[in-house]
Amino acid sequence: EVQLVQSGREVKKPGESLKISCRISGYRFTSHWIGWVRQRPGQGLEYMGIIFPHDSDVRYSPSFQGQVTISADESSNSVYLQWDGLQASDTAVYYCARHVNYDTSKNPAFDFWGQGTLLLVSS
Amino acid sequence: QSVLTQPPSASGTPGQRVTISCSGDYSNIGNNYVYWYQQFPGTAPKLLIYKNTQRPSGVPDRFSGSKSGTSASLAISGLRSEDEADYYCAAADDSLSGHAVFGGGTQLTVL
């Protein structure tokens, strides 16, 4: 069974750093791209970027380039999303999602999703 | 302001056919495939339609997608109360280095 299990809720202060995780099981970790999607409270979905765990090829959406770091660790079958200086505007739910292997990585085709990680940034 | 434009809300009665529109331009919908997601409150999105018209395994055939030019639509026939959810369209956008964009979402209410 394919599963993407994300790390738990986080409460942080502005300026702090954070790394959230998405642990993958049920298929070969290196075979699918993994994307990250942001959803601010009461708002829609925003595509952040995507990584290919096989070689850690990362593509960031222009809006998120330089704002976050996406990485992967084959030894832990996990993909990560990291911030070096959180802002209140980063408050959101963050989803990791598996890209399908029957479509090109640029297309937003995600068949399995994590449960979401809620991040609250407040002073 | 989302690159892809959806109506914020839609509604229908059980058994009815409802359509949700998604409007873009040549750099996204006009030149790329369209995808549709369903999201219930507090849960992750679910892929409903890929490559304009294709349904993943397990998605009922009550859900169908279409595309014409720079617009796309999601149709739900035989509307059921359990279809009440938010629906998002998405597509790659060549003006954003090919990265994906989502529509603002449409909240569907089953009356």
Short mmCIF file of N, CA, C and O in Angstrom, two decimals, chain A residues 45 100 102 108-113, chain B residues 6 18 20 34-40 44-66 73-77 79 82-90 102 106 108:
data_model
loop_
_atom_site.label_atom_id
_atom_site.label_comp_id
_atom_site.label_asym_id
_atom_site.label_seq_id
_atom_site.Cartn_x
_atom_site.Cartn_y
_atom_site.Cartn_z
N LEU A 45 -5.09 25.86 -3.45
CA LEU A 45 -3.83 25.11 -3.52
C LEU A 45 -2.79 25.88 -4.31
O LEU A 45 -3.10 26.54 -5.31
N VAL A 100 2.43 10.94 -10.66
CA VAL A 100 2.19 9.70 -11.41
C VAL A 100 3.35 9.41 -12.35
O VAL A 100 4.08 10.31 -12.75
N TYR A 102 2.96 8.07 -15.32
CA TYR A 102 2.50 8.01 -16.71
C TYR A 102 2.31 9.40 -17.30
O TYR A 102 1.58 9.59 -18.28
N PRO A 108 0.67 18.71 -13.30
CA PRO A 108 0.24 18.54 -11.90
C PRO A 108 -0.61 17.29 -11.70
O PRO A 108 -1.80 17.37 -11.39
N ALA A 109 0.00 16.14 -11.87
CA ALA A 109 -0.70 14.86 -11.77
C ALA A 109 -0.17 14.10 -10.56
O ALA A 109 0.85 13.42 -10.64
N PHE A 110 -0.87 14.20 -9.46
CA PHE A 110 -0.44 13.58 -8.20
C PHE A 110 -1.49 12.58 -7.74
O PHE A 110 -2.64 12.94 -7.51
N ASP A 111 -1.07 11.32 -7.59
CA ASP A 111 -2.06 10.28 -7.30
C ASP A 111 -2.15 9.89 -5.83
O ASP A 111 -3.18 9.36 -5.40
N PHE A 112 -1.11 10.09 -5.06
CA PHE A 112 -1.16 9.79 -3.64
C PHE A 112 -0.63 11.01 -2.88
O PHE A 112 0.36 11.62 -3.29
N TRP A 113 -1.32 11.33 -1.79
CA TRP A 113 -1.00 12.52 -1.02
C TRP A 113 -0.75 12.16 0.45
O TRP A 113 -1.34 11.21 0.98
N GLN B 6 -11.67 30.09 -11.76
CA GLN B 6 -12.84 29.25 -11.52
C GLN B 6 -13.90 30.08 -10.80
O GLN B 6 -13.56 30.99 -10.05
N VAL B 18 -23.98 19.11 -13.05
CA VAL B 18 -23.35 20.38 -12.74
C VAL B 18 -22.03 20.48 -13.48
O VAL B 18 -21.31 19.48 -13.60
N ILE B 20 -18.37 22.80 -13.77
CA ILE B 20 -17.48 23.80 -13.17
C ILE B 20 -16.47 24.20 -14.23
O ILE B 20 -15.82 23.33 -14.82
N VAL B 34 -5.11 19.60 -18.72
CA VAL B 34 -5.80 20.08 -17.53
C VAL B 34 -6.08 18.92 -16.59
O VAL B 34 -6.39 17.80 -17.03
N TYR B 35 -5.98 19.21 -15.30
CA TYR B 35 -6.19 18.21 -14.26
C TYR B 35 -7.23 18.76 -13.29
O TYR B 35 -7.32 19.98 -13.08
N TRP B 36 -7.98 17.87 -12.68
CA TRP B 36 -9.01 18.28 -11.72
C TRP B 36 -8.83 17.48 -10.42
O TRP B 36 -8.59 16.28 -10.44
N TYR B 37 -9.01 18.21 -9.31
CA TYR B 37 -8.92 17.62 -7.98
C TYR B 37 -10.18 17.91 -7.19
O TYR B 37 -10.80 18.96 -7.34
N GLN B 38 -10.50 16.97 -6.31
CA GLN B 38 -11.60 17.11 -5.37
C GLN B 38 -11.00 17.15 -3.97
O GLN B 38 -10.10 16.35 -3.65
N GLN B 39 -11.48 18.08 -3.15
CA GLN B 39 -10.96 18.17 -1.78
C GLN B 39 -12.11 18.37 -0.79
O GLN B 39 -12.89 19.31 -0.93
N PHE B 40 -12.17 17.49 0.21
CA PHE B 40 -13.10 17.65 1.31
C PHE B 40 -12.41 18.41 2.43
O PHE B 40 -11.17 18.33 2.56
N ALA B 44 -6.68 15.79 2.26
CA ALA B 44 -5.85 16.06 1.10
C ALA B 44 -6.67 16.00 -0.19
O ALA B 44 -7.68 15.30 -0.26
N PRO B 45 -6.24 16.70 -1.20
CA PRO B 45 -6.93 16.62 -2.51
C PRO B 45 -6.83 15.22 -3.10
O PRO B 45 -5.94 14.44 -2.75
N LYS B 46 -7.76 14.94 -4.01
CA LYS B 46 -7.80 13.66 -4.71
C LYS B 46 -7.87 13.94 -6.21
O LYS B 46 -8.66 14.77 -6.65
N LEU B 47 -7.04 13.25 -6.97
CA LEU B 47 -7.03 13.42 -8.42
C LEU B 47 -8.29 12.83 -9.03
O LEU B 47 -8.57 11.63 -8.87
N LEU B 48 -9.04 13.66 -9.75
CA LEU B 48 -10.30 13.23 -10.37
C LEU B 48 -10.15 13.01 -11.87
O LEU B 48 -10.72 12.07 -12.41
N ILE B 49 -9.46 13.92 -12.52
CA ILE B 49 -9.31 13.90 -13.97
C ILE B 49 -7.86 14.25 -14.31
O ILE B 49 -7.31 15.19 -13.73
N TYR B 50 -7.27 13.52 -15.22
CA TYR B 50 -5.94 13.87 -15.71
C TYR B 50 -5.95 13.93 -17.23
O TYR B 50 -6.80 13.32 -17.88
N LYS B 51 -5.01 14.66 -17.78
CA LYS B 51 -4.90 14.83 -19.23
C LYS B 51 -6.25 15.16 -19.86
O LYS B 51 -6.71 14.50 -20.80
N ASN B 52 -6.89 16.16 -19.32
CA ASN B 52 -8.14 16.75 -19.82
C ASN B 52 -9.39 15.90 -19.58
O ASN B 52 -10.42 16.42 -19.15
N THR B 53 -9.30 14.61 -19.90
CA THR B 53 -10.53 13.80 -19.93
C THR B 53 -10.41 12.44 -19.25
O THR B 53 -11.41 11.73 -19.11
N GLN B 54 -9.22 12.07 -18.80
CA GLN B 54 -9.00 10.71 -18.29
C GLN B 54 -9.32 10.61 -16.80
O GLN B 54 -8.98 11.50 -16.02
N ARG B 55 -9.94 9.51 -16.43
CA ARG B 55 -10.25 9.26 -15.02
C ARG B 55 -9.32 8.20 -14.45
O ARG B 55 -9.18 7.12 -15.03
N PRO B 56 -8.70 8.50 -13.30
CA PRO B 56 -7.91 7.44 -12.62
C PRO B 56 -8.82 6.31 -12.21
O PRO B 56 -10.04 6.48 -12.05
N SER B 57 -8.23 5.17 -12.03
CA SER B 57 -8.98 4.02 -11.57
C SER B 57 -9.69 4.34 -10.26
O SER B 57 -9.11 4.93 -9.35
N GLY B 58 -10.97 3.98 -10.19
CA GLY B 58 -11.74 4.19 -8.97
C GLY B 58 -12.59 5.45 -8.97
O GLY B 58 -13.46 5.60 -8.11
N VAL B 59 -12.35 6.35 -9.91
CA VAL B 59 -13.18 7.56 -10.00
C VAL B 59 -14.43 7.23 -10.81
O VAL B 59 -14.32 6.74 -11.94
N PRO B 60 -15.59 7.49 -10.25
CA PRO B 60 -16.83 7.14 -10.96
C PRO B 60 -16.95 7.86 -12.30
O PRO B 60 -16.48 8.99 -12.46
N ASP B 61 -17.63 7.22 -13.24
CA ASP B 61 -17.78 7.84 -14.56
C ASP B 61 -18.81 8.97 -14.54
O ASP B 61 -19.09 9.57 -15.58
N ARG B 62 -19.36 9.28 -13.38
CA ARG B 62 -20.20 10.47 -13.25
C ARG B 62 -19.36 11.75 -13.41
O ARG B 62 -19.90 12.83 -13.68
N PHE B 63 -18.07 11.60 -13.21
CA PHE B 63 -17.16 12.73 -13.34
C PHE B 63 -16.51 12.69 -14.72
O PHE B 63 -15.98 11.66 -15.15
N SER B 64 -16.57 13.83 -15.42
CA SER B 64 -15.96 13.88 -16.74
C SER B 64 -15.33 15.25 -16.95
O SER B 64 -15.78 16.25 -16.40
N GLY B 65 -14.27 15.27 -17.75
CA GLY B 65 -13.57 16.51 -18.04
C GLY B 65 -13.54 16.79 -19.52
O GLY B 65 -13.59 15.86 -20.35
N SER B 66 -13.47 18.07 -19.85
CA SER B 66 -13.36 18.47 -21.25
C SER B 66 -12.51 19.72 -21.33
O SER B 66 -12.29 20.42 -20.33
N SER B 73 -13.61 22.28 -18.47
CA SER B 73 -14.77 22.10 -17.60
C SER B 73 -14.74 20.73 -16.95
O SER B 73 -14.27 19.75 -17.55
N LEU B 74 -15.27 20.70 -15.75
CA LEU B 74 -15.52 19.45 -15.04
C LEU B 74 -17.02 19.30 -14.94
O LEU B 74 -17.71 20.23 -14.51
N ALA B 75 -17.52 18.17 -15.37
CA ALA B 75 -18.96 17.90 -15.27
C ALA B 75 -19.19 16.77 -14.29
O ALA B 75 -18.45 15.78 -14.28
N ILE B 76 -20.21 16.95 -13.47
CA ILE B 76 -20.63 15.91 -12.54
C ILE B 76 -22.08 15.61 -12.83
O ILE B 76 -22.95 16.49 -12.70
N SER B 77 -22.34 14.40 -13.26
CA SER B 77 -23.72 14.02 -13.55
C SER B 77 -24.27 13.18 -12.41
O SER B 77 -23.50 12.59 -11.63
N LEU B 79 -25.71 14.10 -9.66
CA LEU B 79 -25.13 14.70 -8.46
C LEU B 79 -25.61 14.01 -7.18
O LEU B 79 -26.80 13.68 -7.03
N GLU B 82 -22.69 13.41 -1.45
CA GLU B 82 -21.28 13.19 -1.12
C GLU B 82 -20.32 13.87 -2.10
O GLU B 82 -19.10 13.83 -1.92
N ASP B 83 -20.87 14.50 -3.14
CA ASP B 83 -20.03 15.25 -4.07
C ASP B 83 -19.76 16.66 -3.55
O ASP B 83 -18.98 17.40 -4.16
N GLU B 84 -20.40 17.03 -2.46
CA GLU B 84 -20.20 18.37 -1.91
C GLU B 84 -18.76 18.49 -1.41
O GLU B 84 -18.34 17.80 -0.47
N ALA B 85 -18.00 19.35 -2.08
CA ALA B 85 -16.57 19.47 -1.82
C ALA B 85 -16.04 20.67 -2.58
O ALA B 85 -16.79 21.36 -3.28
N ASP B 86 -14.75 20.91 -2.44
CA ASP B 86 -14.07 21.93 -3.26
C ASP B 86 -13.42 21.24 -4.45
O ASP B 86 -12.86 20.15 -4.31
N TYR B 87 -13.47 21.90 -5.59
CA TYR B 87 -12.89 21.35 -6.81
C TYR B 87 -11.88 22.34 -7.40
O TYR B 87 -12.16 23.53 -7.48
N TYR B 88 -10.73 21.81 -7.76
CA TYR B 88 -9.65 22.64 -8.30
C TYR B 88 -9.21 22.12 -9.66
O TYR B 88 -9.03 20.92 -9.85
N CYS B 89 -9.02 23.07 -10.58
CA CYS B 89 -8.38 22.71 -11.84
C CYS B 89 -6.89 23.04 -11.72
O CYS B 89 -6.48 23.82 -10.84
N ALA B 90 -6.09 22.45 -12.57
CA ALA B 90 -4.65 22.69 -12.55
C ALA B 90 -4.07 22.41 -13.92
O ALA B 90 -4.61 21.60 -14.69
N PHE B 102 -2.64 26.15 -10.02
CA PHE B 102 -3.98 25.70 -9.68
C PHE B 102 -4.97 26.85 -9.86
O PHE B 102 -4.60 28.02 -9.74
N THR B 106 -13.48 25.86 -6.60
CA THR B 106 -14.92 26.06 -6.63
C THR B 106 -15.55 25.21 -5.54
O THR B 106 -15.32 24.00 -5.48
N LEU B 108 -18.54 23.38 -4.22
CA LEU B 108 -19.79 22.82 -4.73
C LEU B 108 -20.72 22.48 -3.57
O LEU B 108 -20.33 21.73 -2.66
#
